[in-house]
XYZ file of C-alpha atoms in Angstrom:
715
model
C 108.498 17.952 -14.491
C 105.348 17.231 -12.522
C 103.429 19.844 -11.626
C 101.019 19.884 -8.034
C 97.984 21.928 -7.634
C 97.193 23.239 -4.537
C 94.052 22.442 -2.476
C 92.965 25.955 -2.153
C 92.929 26.198 -5.631
C 89.415 24.085 -5.583
C 88.266 25.484 -2.639
C 89.985 28.864 -2.330
C 87.456 30.532 -0.188
C 86.157 28.283 2.284
C 84.927 30.995 4.928
C 83.775 33.029 2.304
C 81.607 30.250 1.320
C 80.214 29.145 4.722
C 79.259 32.782 5.191
C 77.370 32.550 1.960
C 75.485 29.550 2.785
C 74.644 30.654 6.317
C 73.157 33.900 5.265
C 71.423 31.880 2.311
C 69.904 29.795 5.306
C 68.847 32.582 7.270
C 67.085 34.421 4.576
C 65.277 31.037 3.934
C 64.413 30.370 7.704
C 63.258 34.360 7.729
C 61.240 33.908 4.842
C 59.083 30.158 6.193
C 58.784 32.586 9.608
C 57.706 35.185 7.677
C 55.126 33.388 5.754
C 53.806 31.610 9.251
C 53.513 35.110 10.992
C 51.380 36.176 8.084
C 49.608 33.060 8.170
C 48.832 33.520 11.621
C 47.887 36.852 11.590
C 45.492 36.148 8.981
C 43.785 33.538 10.881
C 43.736 35.338 13.856
C 42.089 38.435 11.831
C 39.606 36.518 9.984
C 39.258 33.064 11.830
C 39.246 31.159 9.206
C 41.327 28.178 7.989
C 40.322 26.472 4.693
C 36.738 28.172 4.457
C 36.175 26.536 8.054
C 35.227 29.428 10.730
C 37.349 28.365 13.550
C 34.992 29.841 16.341
C 32.103 27.654 14.805
C 34.368 24.882 15.009
C 35.660 25.382 17.973
C 31.996 25.588 19.306
C 30.702 22.319 17.837
C 33.882 20.599 19.346
C 32.597 21.765 22.794
C 29.105 21.173 22.052
C 26.786 17.899 21.921
C 23.701 18.097 19.291
C 21.075 15.739 20.004
C 18.499 15.112 17.490
C 14.768 15.206 18.639
C 12.979 13.178 16.557
C 9.390 14.575 15.131
C 6.416 11.595 15.017
C 5.387 10.775 11.890
C 1.900 11.291 11.292
C -1.064 9.058 10.919
C -3.062 7.845 8.407
C -7.120 7.108 9.382
C -9.872 5.953 7.635
C -13.101 8.262 8.014
C -13.987 7.556 11.245
C -10.761 7.716 12.885
C -9.875 4.456 12.949
C -5.551 3.961 13.008
C -4.247 2.700 8.803
C -1.061 3.705 9.570
C 0.894 5.288 12.381
C 4.212 5.775 13.895
C 6.112 2.877 15.684
C 9.315 1.379 16.609
C 10.504 -2.044 15.785
C 12.930 -4.510 17.398
C 15.608 -7.059 16.354
C 16.785 -9.058 18.902
C 20.290 -10.455 19.238
C 22.370 -12.717 21.350
C 26.012 -12.169 22.811
C 27.511 -15.313 22.997
C 31.348 -14.084 23.969
C 31.810 -15.238 27.520
C 34.171 -11.856 28.019
C 31.037 -9.645 27.974
C 30.342 -8.265 31.312
C 27.407 -5.648 32.040
C 28.123 -2.264 34.045
C 27.897 -4.711 37.226
C 30.074 -6.550 36.177
C 27.891 -9.240 35.937
C 27.252 -12.082 32.707
C 26.503 -10.259 29.591
C 26.138 -13.331 27.434
C 23.808 -16.594 27.271
C 24.522 -18.192 29.818
C 22.017 -21.052 29.796
C 21.354 -21.604 26.115
C 18.964 -24.393 26.379
C 16.715 -22.025 29.172
C 16.968 -19.124 26.639
C 16.045 -20.802 23.987
C 12.695 -22.293 25.462
C 11.832 -19.288 26.644
C 12.297 -17.052 23.322
C 10.194 -20.141 21.372
C 7.479 -18.490 23.617
C 7.524 -15.506 21.768
C 9.441 -15.871 18.674
C 7.670 -17.829 15.325
C 11.003 -19.990 15.588
C 10.802 -23.777 17.498
C 13.182 -23.961 20.276
C 15.522 -26.562 18.918
C 16.071 -23.607 15.687
C 16.869 -21.241 18.309
C 19.198 -23.631 20.227
C 21.023 -24.007 16.727
C 21.423 -20.293 16.572
C 22.466 -20.081 19.895
C 25.366 -22.698 19.345
C 27.155 -21.671 16.120
C 29.668 -24.292 15.017
C 32.450 -21.481 15.306
C 33.526 -18.272 18.017
C 30.899 -15.947 17.526
C 30.781 -12.461 19.143
C 26.763 -12.322 18.790
C 23.945 -14.036 16.815
C 20.809 -12.553 14.913
C 17.193 -15.172 14.795
C 16.365 -14.542 11.365
C 13.067 -12.985 9.751
C 11.208 -14.313 13.109
C 13.632 -11.877 15.260
C 12.693 -8.921 13.486
C 10.180 -6.495 13.722
C 9.166 -7.148 16.952
C 6.891 -4.940 18.858
C 7.016 -2.899 22.075
C 4.922 -5.547 23.686
C 7.110 -8.427 22.642
C 10.012 -6.574 23.887
C 8.839 -5.617 27.017
C 7.767 -9.535 27.908
C 11.031 -10.968 26.894
C 12.669 -8.089 28.974
C 10.886 -9.078 32.159
C 12.419 -12.462 31.319
C 15.693 -11.171 32.492
C 17.914 -13.462 29.901
C 21.373 -12.664 29.827
C 22.766 -11.692 26.585
C 19.579 -10.990 24.931
C 19.220 -7.341 23.539
C 17.433 -5.796 21.123
C 18.190 -2.705 18.465
C 15.810 -0.440 18.171
C 14.803 0.633 14.457
C 12.120 3.818 13.623
C 9.137 1.869 11.971
C 5.503 2.505 10.528
C 2.972 0.070 11.848
C 0.409 -1.073 9.364
C -2.233 -2.662 11.854
C -4.542 -4.100 9.276
C -1.931 -6.247 7.137
C -3.088 -6.448 3.813
C -5.569 -3.135 3.668
C -5.898 -0.896 0.570
C -2.069 -1.569 0.628
C -1.057 0.060 -2.919
C -3.514 2.731 -2.081
C -1.999 3.670 1.535
C 1.298 2.973 0.552
C 4.812 2.393 2.888
C 7.122 4.818 4.653
C 10.453 3.517 4.574
C 13.773 5.009 6.237
C 16.387 6.013 3.275
C 20.092 5.211 3.350
C 21.328 5.939 6.532
C 18.465 8.538 7.630
C 16.572 7.658 10.534
C 13.180 9.428 9.671
C 10.964 7.761 7.496
C 9.902 8.378 3.958
C 6.687 7.822 1.921
C 7.817 5.723 -1.050
C 4.573 4.841 -2.432
C 0.801 5.667 -1.985
C -0.826 8.259 0.345
C 2.376 8.090 2.493
C 3.928 9.511 -0.888
C 1.629 12.035 -1.848
C 1.245 13.326 1.615
C 4.858 12.725 2.683
C 5.386 16.657 3.560
C 2.417 16.805 5.553
C 2.925 13.580 7.544
C 6.875 13.839 7.803
C 7.213 16.501 10.482
C 10.014 18.555 11.159
C 12.986 17.138 13.610
C 14.151 19.556 16.611
C 17.373 19.119 18.335
C 19.001 19.727 21.892
C 22.219 22.143 22.087
C 24.407 21.998 24.925
C 28.201 23.366 26.012
C 30.218 20.274 26.981
C 33.613 19.680 28.095
C 35.966 17.647 26.672
C 34.904 15.065 28.364
C 31.466 15.228 27.220
C 30.051 16.559 30.927
C 27.788 20.015 30.773
C 29.579 22.981 31.281
C 28.803 24.993 34.459
C 26.045 28.088 33.563
C 26.061 26.714 29.846
C 23.138 27.085 28.391
C 20.843 24.897 26.542
C 19.058 25.836 23.208
C 16.403 23.610 22.296
C 13.894 23.612 19.400
C 11.162 21.246 20.049
C 10.467 18.720 17.246
C 6.733 19.446 15.126
C 5.081 16.165 14.936
C 3.784 15.549 11.637
C 0.166 16.195 10.280
C -2.751 13.317 9.783
C -4.582 12.365 6.882
C -8.391 11.048 6.975
C -8.771 8.905 3.991
C -12.466 7.912 2.839
C -12.042 4.502 3.276
C -14.864 2.202 5.549
C -12.771 -0.167 7.592
C -15.579 -2.558 7.815
C -15.949 -2.393 4.138
C -12.590 -2.645 2.916
C -11.443 -5.051 5.332
C -14.756 -7.365 3.660
C -13.853 -6.729 0.347
C -9.726 -7.406 1.223
C -11.194 -11.101 2.222
C -13.363 -11.655 -0.718
C -10.357 -10.662 -3.109
C -8.344 -13.410 -1.244
C -10.588 -15.894 -1.770
C -10.683 -15.908 -5.805
C -7.397 -15.113 -5.918
C -6.446 -18.215 -4.213
C -9.058 -20.272 -5.842
C -8.846 -19.075 -9.531
C -5.632 -17.337 -9.662
C -5.911 -14.377 -11.647
C -2.542 -12.284 -12.887
C -4.154 -9.254 -12.027
C -7.844 -8.035 -9.903
C -9.229 -4.697 -8.967
C -12.096 -3.570 -6.984
C -13.459 -0.311 -5.803
C -16.731 0.681 -3.796
C -17.393 4.160 -4.698
C -20.287 6.454 -3.453
C -22.415 7.491 -6.051
C -23.255 10.648 -4.631
C -20.001 12.173 -3.167
C -17.054 10.224 -5.220
C -15.571 8.720 -1.885
C -13.846 5.550 -2.194
C -15.181 3.506 0.501
C -13.162 0.763 -0.382
C -10.447 -0.604 -2.766
C -7.926 -3.068 -3.011
C -5.747 -5.086 -6.178
C -4.534 -8.154 -6.610
C -1.303 -8.950 -6.402
C -1.228 -6.948 -2.978
C 1.337 -7.396 0.232
C 0.890 -6.918 3.342
C 1.994 -3.745 4.611
C 2.894 -4.876 8.225
C 5.362 -7.336 7.073
C 6.235 -6.488 3.076
C 5.191 -9.344 2.156
C 3.846 -9.743 -1.263
C 5.881 -6.434 -1.949
C 8.253 -7.891 -5.351
C 5.269 -9.127 -6.618
C 3.677 -5.910 -7.608
C 4.967 -2.449 -6.631
C 2.666 -0.472 -8.825
C -0.838 1.320 -7.595
C -3.004 -0.634 -10.580
C -5.996 1.875 -9.826
C -4.118 4.466 -11.152
C -0.903 3.846 -12.782
C -2.104 0.536 -15.341
C -3.964 1.642 -18.675
C -5.856 -1.177 -20.031
C -8.678 -1.233 -22.300
C -12.099 -1.395 -20.488
C -13.994 -3.446 -22.954
C -17.963 -3.380 -22.869
C -18.341 -1.436 -19.594
C -17.518 1.253 -22.362
C -20.865 1.033 -23.585
C -22.109 2.533 -20.530
C -20.776 5.949 -21.854
C -21.606 4.900 -25.650
C -25.077 4.563 -24.760
C -25.128 8.073 -22.579
C -23.318 10.046 -25.178
C -26.007 8.579 -28.296
C -28.699 9.312 -26.269
C -27.677 12.429 -24.548
C -26.630 13.610 -28.426
C -30.141 12.859 -29.899
C -28.512 10.151 -32.371
C -30.148 6.986 -30.784
C -32.734 5.046 -32.367
C -33.758 2.403 -30.166
C -36.509 1.312 -32.348
C -34.129 0.951 -36.036
C -33.044 -2.814 -36.768
C -29.483 -4.014 -37.663
C -28.127 -7.038 -38.802
C -25.879 -8.166 -35.687
C -23.276 -10.927 -36.075
C -20.229 -8.845 -38.095
C -19.855 -5.908 -39.803
C -16.985 -4.954 -42.425
C -15.356 -1.676 -41.504
C -12.380 0.392 -42.985
C -10.887 -3.133 -44.473
C -11.183 -4.593 -40.985
C -14.540 -6.934 -39.531
C -15.905 -5.952 -36.174
C -17.622 -9.471 -34.547
C -20.288 -10.054 -31.720
C -18.756 -11.848 -29.061
C -21.834 -14.535 -30.002
C -20.605 -16.302 -33.278
C -23.589 -15.307 -35.710
C -24.963 -12.572 -33.606
C -28.785 -12.884 -33.066
C -30.067 -12.330 -36.226
C -31.673 -8.838 -36.748
C -32.376 -7.061 -34.128
C -33.257 -3.681 -32.860
C -30.732 -1.232 -31.295
C -32.336 -1.151 -28.041
C -30.787 -4.936 -27.515
C -27.330 -3.876 -28.504
C -26.613 -2.750 -24.701
C -28.138 -5.776 -22.905
C -26.885 -8.011 -25.154
C -23.213 -6.275 -25.096
C -23.487 -6.481 -29.107
C -20.140 -4.635 -30.398
C -21.670 -4.308 -33.892
C -24.465 -2.479 -32.372
C -22.562 -0.231 -30.760
C -20.675 0.255 -33.886
C -24.113 1.052 -35.335
C -24.766 3.878 -32.645
C -21.332 4.984 -33.129
C -21.918 5.427 -36.607
C -25.349 7.289 -36.072
C -23.446 9.595 -33.655
C -20.242 10.376 -36.142
C -17.198 10.566 -35.342
C -16.500 14.159 -34.616
C -19.502 13.831 -32.237
C -18.627 10.927 -30.050
C -14.816 12.346 -29.921
C -16.441 15.530 -28.169
C -18.334 13.144 -25.675
C -15.128 11.093 -25.042
C -13.412 14.590 -24.190
C -16.635 15.538 -21.945
C -16.461 12.286 -19.655
C -12.798 13.284 -19.829
C -10.779 10.343 -20.970
C -7.464 10.716 -21.743
C -6.891 13.063 -18.869
C -5.897 12.699 -15.416
C -8.778 12.357 -13.077
C -6.652 14.410 -10.180
C -6.430 11.496 -7.646
C -4.748 12.520 -4.625
C -2.297 9.003 -5.884
C 0.551 9.277 -7.093
C 1.628 8.324 -10.716
C -1.707 8.602 -12.306
C -1.786 8.099 -16.306
C -3.405 9.588 -18.359
C -4.597 6.891 -20.742
C -4.683 6.900 -24.162
C -7.358 7.426 -27.267
C -6.836 5.755 -30.836
C -8.422 7.800 -33.043
C -6.931 8.081 -36.423
C -9.093 5.689 -38.623
C -12.553 5.179 -39.205
C -12.126 1.414 -37.591
C -10.503 2.931 -34.584
C -12.935 5.227 -33.604
C -15.627 2.760 -34.284
C -14.155 0.258 -31.537
C -13.474 2.854 -29.258
C -17.320 2.217 -28.670
C -17.257 -0.970 -27.441
C -14.042 -0.119 -25.246
C -11.006 -1.426 -27.301
C -8.475 1.314 -29.134
C -8.947 3.317 -25.538
C -7.019 2.910 -22.703
C -7.725 3.833 -19.391
C -7.001 3.525 -15.709
C -9.777 2.514 -13.123
C -10.255 6.280 -11.594
C -11.227 7.184 -14.950
C -14.072 4.612 -15.377
C -15.488 5.266 -12.025
C -15.523 9.145 -12.661
C -17.508 8.030 -15.891
C -19.816 6.235 -14.269
C -20.440 8.384 -11.908
C -22.194 10.424 -14.103
C -24.750 8.220 -14.688
C -25.211 7.495 -10.992
C -25.206 10.750 -10.110
C -28.090 12.607 -12.441
C -25.548 13.555 -15.123
C -23.255 15.502 -12.635
C -19.752 13.745 -13.048
C -17.428 13.223 -9.755
C -13.997 13.014 -9.272
C -12.864 10.078 -7.444
C -11.743 11.087 -3.609
C -9.588 9.307 -1.583
C -8.697 11.585 1.177
C -11.816 13.720 3.296
C -9.639 15.985 5.226
C -5.700 16.457 6.243
C -4.707 18.469 9.548
C -1.292 19.882 8.727
C 1.397 20.237 11.019
C 0.255 23.879 12.163
C -3.122 22.064 13.220
C -4.741 24.101 9.945
C -7.388 21.304 8.277
C -7.645 21.193 4.763
C -11.330 19.355 3.766
C -11.820 17.608 0.444
C -15.141 17.960 -0.259
C -17.201 16.391 -3.053
C -15.874 17.548 -6.940
C -18.242 17.889 -9.733
C -15.833 17.986 -12.733
C -18.278 18.238 -15.449
C -22.183 17.686 -16.725
C -22.005 15.297 -19.645
C -25.373 14.329 -19.721
C -28.658 15.169 -18.304
C -30.589 13.749 -15.743
C -32.713 12.675 -18.275
C -30.183 10.243 -20.287
C -28.593 9.016 -16.932
C -31.910 7.772 -16.142
C -32.559 6.043 -19.510
C -28.708 4.825 -18.975
C -29.724 2.799 -15.661
C -32.851 1.767 -16.896
C -30.955 -0.054 -19.531
C -28.483 -1.357 -17.090
C -31.272 -2.365 -15.533
C -32.061 -5.104 -18.351
C -28.557 -6.236 -18.350
C -28.792 -8.196 -15.104
C -32.947 -8.547 -15.891
C -33.586 -9.727 -19.139
C -32.948 -13.942 -19.442
C -31.067 -13.264 -22.346
C -28.830 -9.975 -20.741
C -25.104 -10.756 -20.164
C -25.153 -9.794 -16.366
C -28.013 -12.180 -15.263
C -25.190 -13.780 -12.841
C -25.154 -10.677 -10.840
C -28.876 -10.539 -10.234
C -29.613 -10.435 -6.449
C -33.210 -11.131 -4.930
C -34.818 -7.828 -3.390
C -32.434 -5.316 -4.896
C -32.618 -3.037 -7.612
C -29.785 -3.334 -9.690
C -28.252 -1.979 -12.945
C -25.181 -3.518 -14.107
C -22.747 -3.733 -17.402
C -20.537 -6.689 -17.904
C -17.344 -6.102 -20.081
C -14.727 -8.367 -21.593
C -11.780 -6.075 -22.609
C -9.134 -8.186 -25.215
C -5.451 -8.020 -24.180
C -3.345 -6.761 -26.510
C -0.113 -9.288 -27.381
C 3.239 -8.293 -27.451
C 3.656 -9.610 -31.182
C 1.176 -7.249 -31.913
C -2.976 -8.258 -32.133
C -4.960 -9.507 -29.584
C -4.409 -13.156 -26.976
C -6.393 -15.648 -27.927
C -7.811 -18.373 -25.428
C -10.881 -18.221 -23.209
C -8.846 -16.625 -20.325
C -6.959 -14.149 -21.923
C -9.372 -11.354 -21.216
C -9.877 -8.767 -18.687
C -13.202 -9.100 -17.164
C -15.668 -6.855 -15.746
C -18.534 -5.618 -14.474
C -20.053 -2.400 -13.018
C -23.025 -2.308 -10.828
C -25.168 0.661 -9.419
C -27.367 0.174 -6.528
C -30.027 0.911 -5.896
C -31.058 1.776 -8.922
C -34.129 3.981 -8.423
C -31.806 5.572 -5.893
C -28.120 5.246 -6.616
C -25.855 5.205 -3.459
C -22.910 2.787 -4.329
C -21.174 1.899 -7.408
C -18.815 -1.263 -7.566
C -16.344 -1.587 -10.260
C -14.639 -4.749 -10.673
C -11.767 -6.165 -12.860
C -10.065 -10.037 -13.478
C -7.227 -10.620 -15.807
C -6.548 -13.801 -17.267
C -7.589 -16.120 -14.394
C -5.289 -18.886 -14.462
C -7.771 -21.590 -13.064
C -10.999 -20.266 -14.943
C -13.300 -23.309 -13.673
C -16.071 -21.581 -13.704
C -17.438 -18.488 -15.978
C -15.685 -15.404 -15.649
C -19.255 -13.594 -14.191
C -19.533 -16.290 -11.872
C -16.341 -15.934 -10.490
C -16.656 -11.955 -10.310
C -20.291 -12.455 -8.760
C -18.539 -14.204 -5.995
C -17.038 -10.656 -5.052
C -20.001 -8.630 -6.286
C -22.843 -9.864 -5.087
C -22.136 -10.043 -1.163
C -19.698 -6.760 -1.527
C -22.967 -4.805 -2.800
C -25.074 -6.474 -0.191
C -22.821 -5.416 2.660
C -22.635 -1.849 1.571
C -26.082 -1.958 0.994
C -26.795 -2.900 4.466
C -24.741 0.743 5.568
C -26.621 3.644 4.989
C -24.981 6.346 3.108
C -23.479 8.274 6.393
C -21.913 4.830 7.142
C -24.656 3.692 10.150
C -25.674 0.233 10.038
C -29.318 -0.546 9.562
C -31.220 -1.784 12.748
C -31.666 -5.618 13.090
C -32.225 -6.964 16.137
C -30.074 -9.976 15.351
C -26.813 -7.522 14.635
C -24.399 -5.720 16.787
C -21.796 -3.707 16.541
C -18.325 -4.622 17.196
C -16.520 -3.159 19.330
C -12.917 -1.965 19.981
C -10.745 -4.433 21.468
C -7.327 -3.783 19.829
C -4.663 -2.941 22.324
C -6.668 -4.166 25.308
C -5.809 -6.819 27.609
C -6.872 -10.446 26.195
C -9.304 -11.439 28.882
C -10.845 -7.752 28.683
C -11.326 -8.347 24.959
C -12.720 -11.703 25.031
C -15.389 -10.323 28.060
C -15.978 -7.322 25.943
C -17.293 -9.367 22.728
C -19.001 -11.991 24.747
C -21.129 -9.561 26.107
C -21.702 -8.162 22.929
C -23.187 -11.392 21.690
C -20.007 -12.682 19.647
C -18.048 -15.857 19.630
C -14.327 -15.351 20.181
C -11.160 -17.105 18.737
C -7.527 -15.873 19.831
C -3.755 -16.393 17.842
C -0.849 -16.430 19.504
C 0.199 -16.769 23.217
C 0.516 -13.126 24.597
C -1.813 -11.405 26.865
C -2.834 -8.333 24.735
C -4.501 -8.000 21.871
C -2.462 -6.233 19.004
C -5.152 -6.625 16.106
C -8.942 -7.725 15.760
C -11.142 -8.570 12.201
C -13.212 -7.578 11.658
C -12.490 -4.187 12.919
C -14.246 -2.428 15.268
C -17.344 -0.454 14.080
C -18.463 -3.466 11.576
C -21.895 -4.646 12.298
C -22.214 -8.239 12.041
C -24.680 -11.266 13.080
C -24.825 -12.352 16.619
C -22.478 -15.114 17.309
C -20.539 -14.358 14.694
C -16.784 -15.280 15.302
C -14.285 -12.155 16.005
C -10.446 -13.094 15.688
C -7.922 -11.315 17.713
C -4.459 -11.688 17.600
C -1.993 -11.233 20.283
C 1.095 -10.007 21.034
C 2.595 -13.706 21.860
C 4.101 -15.963 18.983
C 1.814 -17.031 16.650
C 0.050 -20.561 17.257
C -2.446 -22.555 15.116
C -6.232 -22.940 16.390
C -8.351 -25.541 16.125
C -10.018 -24.371 13.023
C -12.712 -27.475 12.952
C -15.912 -25.989 12.124
C -14.942 -22.639 11.112
C -16.526 -21.135 7.780
C -14.198 -20.469 4.520
C -14.832 -16.269 5.383
C -13.585 -17.043 8.774
C -10.394 -19.200 7.682
C -10.125 -15.983 5.033
C -10.074 -13.639 7.848
C -7.400 -15.842 9.839
C -5.392 -16.181 6.558
C -5.292 -12.303 6.629
C -4.718 -11.637 10.240
C -1.730 -13.908 10.080
C -0.187 -13.573 6.913
C 0.572 -17.069 6.290
C 0.063 -18.851 3.409
C -2.549 -21.911 3.703
C -3.867 -23.918 0.971
C -7.460 -24.053 0.819
C -9.517 -26.734 -0.706
C -13.129 -27.313 -1.037
C -15.816 -24.949 0.238
C -17.993 -24.944 3.204
C -16.735 -25.630 6.852
C -13.545 -26.541 7.972
C -12.997 -30.623 8.085
C -9.470 -30.901 8.282
C -5.896 -28.866 8.964
C -2.750 -30.394 8.003
C -1.373 -28.205 10.904
C -2.003 -29.097 14.586
C -3.813 -26.792 17.141
C -1.905 -25.187 18.958
C 1.077 -25.528 16.968
C 3.748 -22.574 16.393
C 3.007 -20.917 12.782
C 6.322 -20.379 11.376
C 7.246 -20.159 7.369
C 5.626 -23.535 6.229
C 2.342 -23.476 4.874
C -0.306 -25.818 5.497
C -3.796 -27.224 3.664
C -7.533 -26.682 5.139
C -10.321 -28.884 3.281
C -13.825 -27.539 3.486
C -16.978 -29.439 3.300
C -20.569 -28.364 2.738
C -22.641 -29.335 5.661
């Protein structure tokens, strides 16, 4: 018999089940609602959600903050001429989309491309054809830019282009740093750049980095209460915090001397192509650096050349100084009483500690007195002097002259150098500048003891700093030691006179008629990555240190040149082409910066930022010739700089705010052409010496990125 199960057997109590499910749902719902109530109660009581204060968030939602940008402080030369200051640059762009309209519903795109290209070619270093090509791309584009020529435009150029009222032409503003002198102690002054998305500038090298906190300033803000549409609420207060502009840094640099040194260095760089050069002019009695530069260098206004060398070679590079170090060796020997100038020694070579020290002249000079070792720059003689002192005394004097220690000059990244002094051979070769690594400022500091009557001066690049709150800190000359006496210093100076005045002295190439000069030359070997030293006539660091006038030192000039690739003349002649005119220019200036009286000279007036016609009239009235570069009507840079003393009839170059065009250089001297190259930042191949006879770029041609050739001939 078949048994059938009733449906109630599987769901016997449907009403009860529904009731249980309903109760369960009500419980869950009440639990969730309770959670919401508790959460809302907590939020209402505490006023926070996920650690965010709701009141503050609400205020933020209905307030507008505007950043008030602080102005970065300026870097000035010793007399207040601007070296670096705050500015804005502009990038030009063109809208091509024909749907674009301005607020008056007028076309806001380039309507007449040919006309626009023609007008823009007057202001950009770009041909009309290239501009037109940019305005006529092969595909639909909303807007276009104009590459490098369309960037970093000055406010003056922007205003002139705006005045043309060209539809569709706009500018993007970028906070920038203005370096009006271009190549001008570039690694010393340094750079300030925007970092990441920040609009504020930060010093990334040189004095810009060293004094970034002083220069940067503090941004302010304007805070207003607004409604949802951004309109200010009635009776709402505006909170204002005024921006505090950055302070000011005064350097010790003399703009006239600095610009002249840059010109001389550029000439040597172009002609002989050394892998590196440094040059520093220092006041002998204060330690103040009046001019300082290096090669490779860069144009701070454009950044051109920055990729070739980021380091400041004056403080960040170690090198073996070579025979200039003999100044210190002689000073130490005299001061210690261990110098016996009348003792004879056999020059040429000497064996020591399993090695051999050779003189630069093969075979030497025979048996000669130690008094000849210094003017002849005999390595063997210096070893004999070091041996007479003994390693202990010699090391004491190396310490007294503060080798192996940073000078503390106010520049970032200074190295401390290194002294190898473990073996007798190491100790001996330091006497002629090998086995010891220094930086340029350490050498200048040591030489200052000789030029300043025994008192050693700390090299100084900053004269004073004015902070954001107006407080002034003055950097006074600082004596950091007295390793030798006044009498010893005088004897060393006299020995340096023999270097330049004796017929067989190594410094005869530096002799200057009518100048009481004391010098010491140097030829330092360069260590090879494979061990030992490089060989070859040009694989040295050639150097010279000079003091003038020797009877009452006012200036110390120290030059070093590494591995000239086109060594068509002796190293001494190459360095002398910088040393002699630079020292003469310095000697024409008194210690306080005033130029000596001369009826044939005049002071170049300041015409930067003046109208072109006004500037030309001012210079002509001062009896100077004027050359103009550019199509603008306002002067943005001049060379030589204002305050420089120059001969009547000499040429002053003016760079205007218009597009740069090639002037007629016929008859220009090479020094004037070097000023032109420095002013424009363009690359030219200079052939020959004397005066310009030929130029490959015709006068009036727009100066783009193409380099040209300028030929010279002696008259």
